[in-house]
XYZ file of C-alpha atoms in Angstrom:
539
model
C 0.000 0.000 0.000
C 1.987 3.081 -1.131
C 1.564 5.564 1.217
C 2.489 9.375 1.188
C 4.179 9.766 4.372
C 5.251 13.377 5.080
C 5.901 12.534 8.652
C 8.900 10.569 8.950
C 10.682 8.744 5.721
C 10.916 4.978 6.069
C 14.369 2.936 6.003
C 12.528 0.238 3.817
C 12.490 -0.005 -0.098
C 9.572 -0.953 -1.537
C 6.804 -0.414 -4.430
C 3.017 -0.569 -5.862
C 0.778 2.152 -6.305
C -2.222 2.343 -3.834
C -4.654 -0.938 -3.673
C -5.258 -0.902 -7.234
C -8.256 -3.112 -8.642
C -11.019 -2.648 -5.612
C -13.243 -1.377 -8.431
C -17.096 -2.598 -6.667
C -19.088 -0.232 -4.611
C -19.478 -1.113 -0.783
C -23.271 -1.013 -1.470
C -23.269 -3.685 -4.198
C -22.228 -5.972 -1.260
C -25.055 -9.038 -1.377
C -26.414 -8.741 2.195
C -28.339 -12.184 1.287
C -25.207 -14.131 1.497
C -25.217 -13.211 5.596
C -26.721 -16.390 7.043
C -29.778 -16.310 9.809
C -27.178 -17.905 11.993
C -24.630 -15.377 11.369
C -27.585 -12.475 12.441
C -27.673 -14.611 15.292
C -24.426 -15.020 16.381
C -23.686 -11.256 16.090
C -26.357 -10.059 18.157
C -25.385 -12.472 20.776
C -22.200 -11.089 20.660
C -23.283 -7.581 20.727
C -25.535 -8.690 24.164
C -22.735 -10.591 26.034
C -19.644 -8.489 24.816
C -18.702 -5.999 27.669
C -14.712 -5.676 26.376
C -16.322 -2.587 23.602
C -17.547 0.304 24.137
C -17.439 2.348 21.282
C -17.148 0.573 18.090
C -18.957 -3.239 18.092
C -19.020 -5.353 14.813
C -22.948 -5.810 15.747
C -23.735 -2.267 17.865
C -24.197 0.026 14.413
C -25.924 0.349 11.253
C -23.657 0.083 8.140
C -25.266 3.906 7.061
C -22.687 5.349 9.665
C -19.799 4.277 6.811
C -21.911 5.936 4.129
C -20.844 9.673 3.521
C -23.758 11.931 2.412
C -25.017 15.566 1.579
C -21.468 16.273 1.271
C -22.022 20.259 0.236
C -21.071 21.528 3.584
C -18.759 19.568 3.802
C -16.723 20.471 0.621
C -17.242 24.029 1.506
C -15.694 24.384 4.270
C -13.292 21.640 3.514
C -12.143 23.933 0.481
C -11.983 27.587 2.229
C -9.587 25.788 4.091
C -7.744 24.168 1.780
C -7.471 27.473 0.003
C -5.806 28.946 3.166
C -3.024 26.297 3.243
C -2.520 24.740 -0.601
C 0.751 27.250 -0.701
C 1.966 26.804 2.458
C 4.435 24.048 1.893
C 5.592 25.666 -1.488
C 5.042 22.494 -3.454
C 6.090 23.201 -7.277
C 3.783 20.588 -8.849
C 0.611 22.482 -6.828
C -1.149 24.408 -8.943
C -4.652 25.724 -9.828
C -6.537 24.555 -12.400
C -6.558 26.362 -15.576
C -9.552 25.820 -17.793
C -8.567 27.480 -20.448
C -5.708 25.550 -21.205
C -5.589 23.789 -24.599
C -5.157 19.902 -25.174
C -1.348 20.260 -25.084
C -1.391 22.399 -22.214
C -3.037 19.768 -20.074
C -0.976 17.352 -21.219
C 1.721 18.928 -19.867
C 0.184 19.419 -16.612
C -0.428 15.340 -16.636
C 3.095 15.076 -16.533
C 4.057 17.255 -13.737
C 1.459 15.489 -11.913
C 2.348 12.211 -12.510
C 6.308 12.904 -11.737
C 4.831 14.491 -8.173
C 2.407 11.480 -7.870
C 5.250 8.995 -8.011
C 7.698 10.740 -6.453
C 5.345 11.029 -3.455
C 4.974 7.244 -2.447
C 6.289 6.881 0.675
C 8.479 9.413 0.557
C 8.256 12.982 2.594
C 7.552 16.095 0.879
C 10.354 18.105 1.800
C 12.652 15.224 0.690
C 10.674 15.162 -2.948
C 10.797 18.972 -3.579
C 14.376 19.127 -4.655
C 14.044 16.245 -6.568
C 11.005 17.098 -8.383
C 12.711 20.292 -9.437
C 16.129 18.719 -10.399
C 13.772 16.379 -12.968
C 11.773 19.031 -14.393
C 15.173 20.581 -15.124
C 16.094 17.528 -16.622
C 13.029 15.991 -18.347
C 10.925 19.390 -18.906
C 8.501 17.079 -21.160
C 7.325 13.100 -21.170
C 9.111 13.567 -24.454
C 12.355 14.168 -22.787
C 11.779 11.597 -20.363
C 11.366 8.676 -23.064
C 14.220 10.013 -25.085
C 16.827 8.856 -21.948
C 17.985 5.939 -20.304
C 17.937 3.898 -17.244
C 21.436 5.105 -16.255
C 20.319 8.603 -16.348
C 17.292 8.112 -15.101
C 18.275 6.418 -11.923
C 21.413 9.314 -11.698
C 18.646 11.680 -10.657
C 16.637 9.201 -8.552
C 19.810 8.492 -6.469
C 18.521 8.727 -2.563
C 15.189 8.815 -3.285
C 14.532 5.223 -3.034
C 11.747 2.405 -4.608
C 14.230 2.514 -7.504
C 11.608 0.678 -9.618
C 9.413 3.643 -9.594
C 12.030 5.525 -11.953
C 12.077 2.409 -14.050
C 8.539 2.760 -14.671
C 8.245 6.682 -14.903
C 10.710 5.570 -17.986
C 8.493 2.942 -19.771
C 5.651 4.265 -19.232
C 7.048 7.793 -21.189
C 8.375 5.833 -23.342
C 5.056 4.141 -24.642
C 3.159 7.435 -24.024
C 4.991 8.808 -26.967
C 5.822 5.467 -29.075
C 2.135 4.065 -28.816
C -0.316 7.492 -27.318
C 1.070 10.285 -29.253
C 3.650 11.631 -26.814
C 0.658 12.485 -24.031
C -0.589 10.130 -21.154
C -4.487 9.267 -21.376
C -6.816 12.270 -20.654
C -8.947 9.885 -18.710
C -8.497 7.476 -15.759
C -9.478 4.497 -16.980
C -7.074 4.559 -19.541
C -4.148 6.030 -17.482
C -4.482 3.134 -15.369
C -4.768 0.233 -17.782
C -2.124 1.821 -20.486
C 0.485 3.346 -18.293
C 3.056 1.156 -16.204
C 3.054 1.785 -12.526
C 0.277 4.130 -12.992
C -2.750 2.229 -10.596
C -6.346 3.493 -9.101
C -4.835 5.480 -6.943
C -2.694 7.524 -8.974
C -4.907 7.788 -11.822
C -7.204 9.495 -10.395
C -4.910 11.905 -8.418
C -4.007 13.129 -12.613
C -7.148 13.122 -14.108
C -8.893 15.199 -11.129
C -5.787 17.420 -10.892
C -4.831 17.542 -13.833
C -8.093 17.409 -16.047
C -10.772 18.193 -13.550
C -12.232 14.719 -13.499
C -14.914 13.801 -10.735
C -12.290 10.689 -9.932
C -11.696 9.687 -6.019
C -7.930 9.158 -4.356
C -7.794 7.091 -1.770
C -3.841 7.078 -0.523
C -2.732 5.964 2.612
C -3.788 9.827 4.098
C -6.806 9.862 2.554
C -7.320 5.993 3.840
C -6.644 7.185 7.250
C -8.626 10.331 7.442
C -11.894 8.701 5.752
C -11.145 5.436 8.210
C -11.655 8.357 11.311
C -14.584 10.248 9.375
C -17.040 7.419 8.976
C -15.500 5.437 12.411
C -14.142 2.726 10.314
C -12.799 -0.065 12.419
C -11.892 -2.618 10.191
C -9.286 -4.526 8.487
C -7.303 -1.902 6.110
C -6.748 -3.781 3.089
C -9.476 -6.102 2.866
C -12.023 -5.496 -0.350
C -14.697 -4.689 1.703
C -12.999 -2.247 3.927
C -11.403 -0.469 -0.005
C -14.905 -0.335 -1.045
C -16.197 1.226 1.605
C -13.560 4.235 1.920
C -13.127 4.156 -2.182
C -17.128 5.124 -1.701
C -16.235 7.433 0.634
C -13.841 9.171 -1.012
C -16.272 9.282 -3.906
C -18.739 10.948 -2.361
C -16.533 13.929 -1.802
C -15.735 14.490 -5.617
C -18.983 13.680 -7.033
C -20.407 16.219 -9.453
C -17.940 18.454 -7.971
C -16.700 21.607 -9.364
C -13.245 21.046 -7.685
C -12.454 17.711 -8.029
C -8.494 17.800 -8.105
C -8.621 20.551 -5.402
C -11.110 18.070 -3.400
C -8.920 15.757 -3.513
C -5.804 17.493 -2.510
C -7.003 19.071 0.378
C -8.031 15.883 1.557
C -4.493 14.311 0.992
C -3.327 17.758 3.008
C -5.545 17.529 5.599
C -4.984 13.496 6.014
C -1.338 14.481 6.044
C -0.464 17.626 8.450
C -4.107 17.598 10.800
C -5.170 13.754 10.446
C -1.562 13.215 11.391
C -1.152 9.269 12.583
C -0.012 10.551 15.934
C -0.892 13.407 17.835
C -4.005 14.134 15.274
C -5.166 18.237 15.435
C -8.630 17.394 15.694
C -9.291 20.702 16.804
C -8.042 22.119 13.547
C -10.042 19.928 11.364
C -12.193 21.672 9.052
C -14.603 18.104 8.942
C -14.541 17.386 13.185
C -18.453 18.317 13.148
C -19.057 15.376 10.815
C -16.305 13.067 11.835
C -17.693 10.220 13.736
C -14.335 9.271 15.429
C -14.355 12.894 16.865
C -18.097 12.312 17.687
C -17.237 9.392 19.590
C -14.178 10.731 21.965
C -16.814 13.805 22.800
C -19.575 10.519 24.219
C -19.773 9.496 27.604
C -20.011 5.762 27.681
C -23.795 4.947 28.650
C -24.415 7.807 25.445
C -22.014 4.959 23.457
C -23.596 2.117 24.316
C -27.402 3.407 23.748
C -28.149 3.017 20.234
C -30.057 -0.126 19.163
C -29.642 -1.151 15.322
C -31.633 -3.176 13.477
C -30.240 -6.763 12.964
C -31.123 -6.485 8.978
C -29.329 -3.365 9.057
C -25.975 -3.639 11.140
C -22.392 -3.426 10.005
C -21.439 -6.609 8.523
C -17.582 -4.641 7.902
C -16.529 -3.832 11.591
C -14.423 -5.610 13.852
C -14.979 -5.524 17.132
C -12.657 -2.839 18.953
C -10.419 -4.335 21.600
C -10.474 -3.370 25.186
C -7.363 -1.885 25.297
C -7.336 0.227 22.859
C -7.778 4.062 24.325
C -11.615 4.672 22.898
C -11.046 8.339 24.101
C -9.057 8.968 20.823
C -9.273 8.877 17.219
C -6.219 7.561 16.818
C -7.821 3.937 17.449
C -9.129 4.188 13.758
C -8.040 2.683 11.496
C -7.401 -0.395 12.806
C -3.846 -1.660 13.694
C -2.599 -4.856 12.124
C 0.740 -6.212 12.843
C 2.700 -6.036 10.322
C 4.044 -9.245 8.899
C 7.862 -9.714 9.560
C 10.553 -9.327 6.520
C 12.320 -12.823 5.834
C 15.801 -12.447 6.612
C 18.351 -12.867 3.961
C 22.405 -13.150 3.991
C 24.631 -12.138 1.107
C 28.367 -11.973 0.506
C 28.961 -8.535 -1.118
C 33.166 -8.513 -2.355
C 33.894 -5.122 -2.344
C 37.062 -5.964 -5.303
C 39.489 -3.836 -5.788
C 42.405 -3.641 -8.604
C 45.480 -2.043 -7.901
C 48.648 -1.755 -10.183
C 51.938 -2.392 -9.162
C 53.706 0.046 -10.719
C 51.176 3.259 -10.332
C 48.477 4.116 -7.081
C 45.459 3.641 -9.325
C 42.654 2.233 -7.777
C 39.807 0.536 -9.657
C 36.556 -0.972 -7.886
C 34.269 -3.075 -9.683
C 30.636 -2.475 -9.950
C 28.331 -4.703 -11.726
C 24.932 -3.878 -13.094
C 21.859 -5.488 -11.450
C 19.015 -6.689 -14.130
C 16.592 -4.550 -15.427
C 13.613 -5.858 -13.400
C 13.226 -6.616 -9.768
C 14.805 -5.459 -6.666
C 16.771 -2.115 -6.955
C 16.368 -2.880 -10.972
C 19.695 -1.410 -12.999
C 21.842 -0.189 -10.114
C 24.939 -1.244 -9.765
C 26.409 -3.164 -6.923
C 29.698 -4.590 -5.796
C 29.817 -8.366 -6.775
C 27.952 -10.073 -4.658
C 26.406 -13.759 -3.748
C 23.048 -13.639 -2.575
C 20.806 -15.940 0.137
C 23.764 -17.885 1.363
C 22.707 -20.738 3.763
C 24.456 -21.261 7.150
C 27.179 -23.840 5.586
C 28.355 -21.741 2.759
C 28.771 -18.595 5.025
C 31.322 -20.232 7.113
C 34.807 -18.257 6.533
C 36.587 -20.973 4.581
C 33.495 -20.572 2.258
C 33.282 -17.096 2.234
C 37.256 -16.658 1.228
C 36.148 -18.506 -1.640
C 33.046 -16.777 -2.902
C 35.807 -14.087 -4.327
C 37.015 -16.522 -6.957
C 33.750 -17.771 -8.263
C 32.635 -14.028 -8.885
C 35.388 -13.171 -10.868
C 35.520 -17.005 -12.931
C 32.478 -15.092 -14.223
C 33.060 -11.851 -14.727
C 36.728 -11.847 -15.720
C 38.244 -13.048 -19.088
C 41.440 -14.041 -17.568
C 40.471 -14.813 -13.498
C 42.858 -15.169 -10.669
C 43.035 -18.680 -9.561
C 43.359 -19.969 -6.396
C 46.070 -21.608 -4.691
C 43.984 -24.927 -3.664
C 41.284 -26.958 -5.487
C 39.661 -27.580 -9.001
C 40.159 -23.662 -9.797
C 43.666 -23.592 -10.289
C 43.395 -26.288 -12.621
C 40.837 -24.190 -13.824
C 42.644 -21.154 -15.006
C 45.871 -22.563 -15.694
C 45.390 -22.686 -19.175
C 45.659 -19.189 -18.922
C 49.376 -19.136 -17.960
C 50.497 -17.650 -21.046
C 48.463 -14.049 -19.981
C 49.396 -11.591 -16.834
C 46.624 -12.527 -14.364
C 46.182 -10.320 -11.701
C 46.676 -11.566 -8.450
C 44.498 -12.037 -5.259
C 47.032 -10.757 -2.825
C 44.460 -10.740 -0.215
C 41.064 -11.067 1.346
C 39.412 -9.298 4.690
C 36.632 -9.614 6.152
C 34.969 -6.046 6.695
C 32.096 -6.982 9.071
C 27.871 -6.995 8.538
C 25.550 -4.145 7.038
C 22.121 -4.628 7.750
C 20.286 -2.982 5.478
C 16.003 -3.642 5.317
C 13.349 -3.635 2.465
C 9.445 -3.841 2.619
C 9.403 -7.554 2.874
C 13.823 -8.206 3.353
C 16.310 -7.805 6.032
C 18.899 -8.119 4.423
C 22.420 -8.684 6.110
C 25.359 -8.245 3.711
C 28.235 -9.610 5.168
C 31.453 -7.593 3.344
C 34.683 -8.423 2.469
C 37.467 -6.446 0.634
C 39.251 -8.568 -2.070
C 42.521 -6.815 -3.270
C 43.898 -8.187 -6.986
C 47.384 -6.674 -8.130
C 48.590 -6.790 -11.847
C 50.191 -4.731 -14.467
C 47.326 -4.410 -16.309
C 43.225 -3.912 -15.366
C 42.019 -7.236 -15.796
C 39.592 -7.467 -19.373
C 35.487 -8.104 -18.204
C 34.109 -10.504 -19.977
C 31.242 -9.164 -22.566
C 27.998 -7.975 -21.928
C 25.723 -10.408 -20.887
C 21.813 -10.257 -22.518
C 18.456 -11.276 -21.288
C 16.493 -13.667 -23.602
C 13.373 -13.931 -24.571
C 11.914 -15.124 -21.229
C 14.459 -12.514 -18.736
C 17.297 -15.278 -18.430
C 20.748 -13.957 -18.736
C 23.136 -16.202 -21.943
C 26.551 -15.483 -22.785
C 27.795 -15.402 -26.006
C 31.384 -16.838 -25.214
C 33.723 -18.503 -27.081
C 35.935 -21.150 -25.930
C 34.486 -20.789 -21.920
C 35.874 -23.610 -20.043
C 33.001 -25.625 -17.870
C 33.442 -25.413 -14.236
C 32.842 -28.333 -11.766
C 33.258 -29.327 -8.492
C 33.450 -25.637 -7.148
C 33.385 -26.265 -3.481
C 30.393 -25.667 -1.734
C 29.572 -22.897 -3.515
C 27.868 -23.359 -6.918
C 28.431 -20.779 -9.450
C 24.777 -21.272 -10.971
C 23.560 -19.705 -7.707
C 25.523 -16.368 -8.952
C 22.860 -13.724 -9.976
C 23.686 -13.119 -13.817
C 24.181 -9.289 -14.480
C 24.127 -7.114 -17.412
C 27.063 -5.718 -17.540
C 30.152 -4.803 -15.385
C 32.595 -1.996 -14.980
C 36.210 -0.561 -13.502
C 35.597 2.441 -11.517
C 37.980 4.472 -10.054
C 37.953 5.192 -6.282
C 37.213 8.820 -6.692
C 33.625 7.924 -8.532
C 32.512 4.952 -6.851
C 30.261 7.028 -4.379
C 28.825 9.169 -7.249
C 27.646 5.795 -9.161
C 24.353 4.682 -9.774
C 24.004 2.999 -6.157
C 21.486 2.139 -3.676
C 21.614 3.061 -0.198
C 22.585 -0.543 0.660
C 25.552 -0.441 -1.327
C 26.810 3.171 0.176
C 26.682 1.513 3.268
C 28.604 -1.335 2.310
C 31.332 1.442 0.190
C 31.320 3.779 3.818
C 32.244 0.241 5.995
C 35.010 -0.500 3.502
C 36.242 2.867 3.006
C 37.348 2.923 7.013
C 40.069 0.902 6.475
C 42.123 3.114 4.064
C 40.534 6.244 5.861
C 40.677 5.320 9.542
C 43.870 5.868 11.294
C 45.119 2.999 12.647
């Protein structure tokens, strides 16, 4: 669920636009599929259940989700909105201009749409000078498509979610290959043409951008709506979607102000319907928000309401006793989140020195174009070891099998089948491993990985850099083949198999003085900073 967070910027990576394919209305929900027995057993839990007070699955009618006669609601949602829109001096904010022609709007699509991205869980103030340094860059989606990954990701460096850049890319690139050089004037479209573009986004550019009646529901909005109806249910299930996408549609309908609708409520989810430490006093909506309602109740004025059976909530969990029912802040509900899996890699951190001269080279190779931190680059690395292969006779191995495939002429070792390996190779001046030293552990976490990279710094000597073997190229299906002549097979390579190495694109000598400024996550500058300590560090 991408959020915008403007609070606090997360130390995981991750992507995804917003829940995107919870297209059915909460009121289309078949009410005939709740069983007599399952009336039953909800009223006798609403009778015998003295743990809630405020919220019970059974103790209110599913109208108190439903938003209505929204009017007042919009206008003084809006004169505040209007107060505040420049206060945070957002360059992609800007009023909508009616009179602009076709190409015009287009262009305002874009800007959107770069602001829209940039936002997923990432902090306004951080996205501001990025935003700008783009526009700079790629004034136009026509701009955009005519550059490359490398570039691309040069000016996404820090921001994190590297795949979001990726997809910015393609999906400018088929804008003006397949849709004239403009994104879709409509969200429908938007979302099923453009990658990375989902239900979320889309309608964020078509209302702000086009002044289309079209709901957002981000993880502000989610919150805020979650608090205005008294929502206490589980976040991403359909039902729970439906019922705040309804919500949220009901604030835009047949508006005249659709885009700045639905930026005020992204505002207002963001600085007053703050996670922690809400504002509620500040809230334009408090008169019509039932979580406020609720804190302002004494508890017999809770509990007093009797509901129809045919009509009650069939969306609601029950709220737990010991949650604080004096606040909002018990909306939405909490789920716990579900724990990364824990990974360990080998990252070799090689360096080439020659012996004649104090140049330093690092090598870098080039992750694949899809996946995890698609087309950075990254120091060599094995990934996922298991606990036998990360023992340290392993890992002073794991060097050699990286560079058996990315070197023409490797370094062989002193011991085992890869000497024999590379001594056909006599005849050339291999560099030599002169030695290998354990650095120590970066953790470094994702969305759904903990990663632990556990670094070493492998020093090769020779008169000359040592050649990389060609480019590597996906096929047809996203497996990497190499067209090489003449490579010996390798077998019996220890316990470490060199099928398990992650095939990359392409690899490249870097000197020390740019290895910081290279395409590179914030994993690997971690890893670089660890390493760098032992030439840097006195000792």
């Amino acid at each position: 669920m991408p959020k915008r967070k403007h609070a606090q910027r997360p130390a995981s990576e991750s992507e995804e636009d917003y829940i995107d394919n919870c297209d059915s209305s909460y009121n289309e929900i078949s009410r005939a599929k709740v069983t007599r027995k399952t009336r039953k057993a909800r009223k006798k839990g609403h009778e015998n259940d003295s743990s809630t007070v405020v919220n019970s699955i059974s103790g209110h009618p599913a109208s108190m989700h439903v938003i209505s006669a929204v009017e007042p609601m919009r206008i003084v949602l809006l004169e505040w909105y209007d107060k505040v829109h420049d206060a945070r001096k957002m360059p992609w904010r800007k009023k909508f201009d009616p009179s602009l022609d076709v190409e015009e709007r287009a262009q305002r699509a874009y800007e959107v749409w770069i602001s829209e991205i940039m936002l997923q869980q990432t902090q306004v103030a951080t996205v501001i000078p990025y935003y700008n340094k783009w526009i700079a860059k790629f004034p136009t989606i026509r701009d955009l498509a005519a550059s490359d990954i490398e570039t691309v990701n040069s000016l996404w460096k820090g921001l994190g979610y590297y795949s979001r850049a990726a997809r910015l890319l393609s999906g400018a690139q088929k804008a003006v290959k397949e849709l004239h050089g403009r994104l879709p004037d409509n969200a429908k479209d938007m979302e099923a043409k453009i990658p990375g573009i989902g239900r979320y986004s889309a309608g964020a550019i078509s209302s702000i951008a086009y002044n289309h009646c079209v709901p957002v529901l981000d993880g502000n909005v989610h919150r805020l709506l979650s608090r205005f109806t008294a929502l206490y249910a589980q976040p991403k299930s359909k039902r729970t979607l439906d019922v705040l996408w309804a919500g949220a549609e009901s604030f835009v309908k047949q508006s005249k102000r659709p885009g700045d609708i639905n930026q005020a409520l992204i505002e207002l989810g963001s600085t007053v319907c703050a996670v922690r430490d809400p504002l509620c006093s500040n809230c334009p909506l408090r008169l019509w928000c039932k979580a406020y309602q609720r804190t302002q109740l004494t508890v017999s004025h809770a509990g007093a309401v009797e509901t129809d059976i045919e009509e009650l909530c069939l969306v609601c969990d029950s709220i737990p006793s010991d949650e604080d029912i004096g606040s909002v802040t018990i909306y939405p509900m909490k789920v716990e989140r579900k724990k990364p899996r824990e990974e360990l890699d080998s990252v070799n951190v090689i360096e080439w020195r020659s012996r004649d001269s104090r140049d330093r080279w690092f090598l870098l190779v080039r992750r694949p174009e899809g996946g995890l931190l698609a087309g950075l680059h990254e120091f060599p690395t094995l990934p996922n070891l298991s606990g036998a292969t990360a023992s340290a006779s392993n890992m002073a191995e794991i060097p050699y099998k990286l560079l058996q495939e990315l070197l023409v002429h490797p370094p062989y070792n002193n011991k085992g089948p890869l000497k024999k390996l590379s001594s056909s190779n006599s005849s050339y001046n291999i560099s030599k491993v002169v030695q290998v030293t354990p650095v120590g552990d970066v953790v470094h976490v994702f969305s759904h990985i903990k990663k632990t990279y556990r670094v070493q710094w492998v020093l090769l000597e020779g008169d000359e850099i040592p050649q990389l073997r060609p480019t590597i190229s996906p096929d047809q299906n996203g497996n990497c083949t190499k067209n090489l002549k003449g490579k010996q097979k390798v077998s019996e390579v220890s316990e470490v198999d060199l099928n398990t190495i992650p095939q990359t694109l392409s690899a490249q000598w870097v000197p020390l003085t740019q290895v910081e400024d290279a395409n590179i996550g914030t994993g690997v500058l971690k890893v670089w900073k660890l390493v760098e300590k032992l030439w840097t560090t006195p000792r």
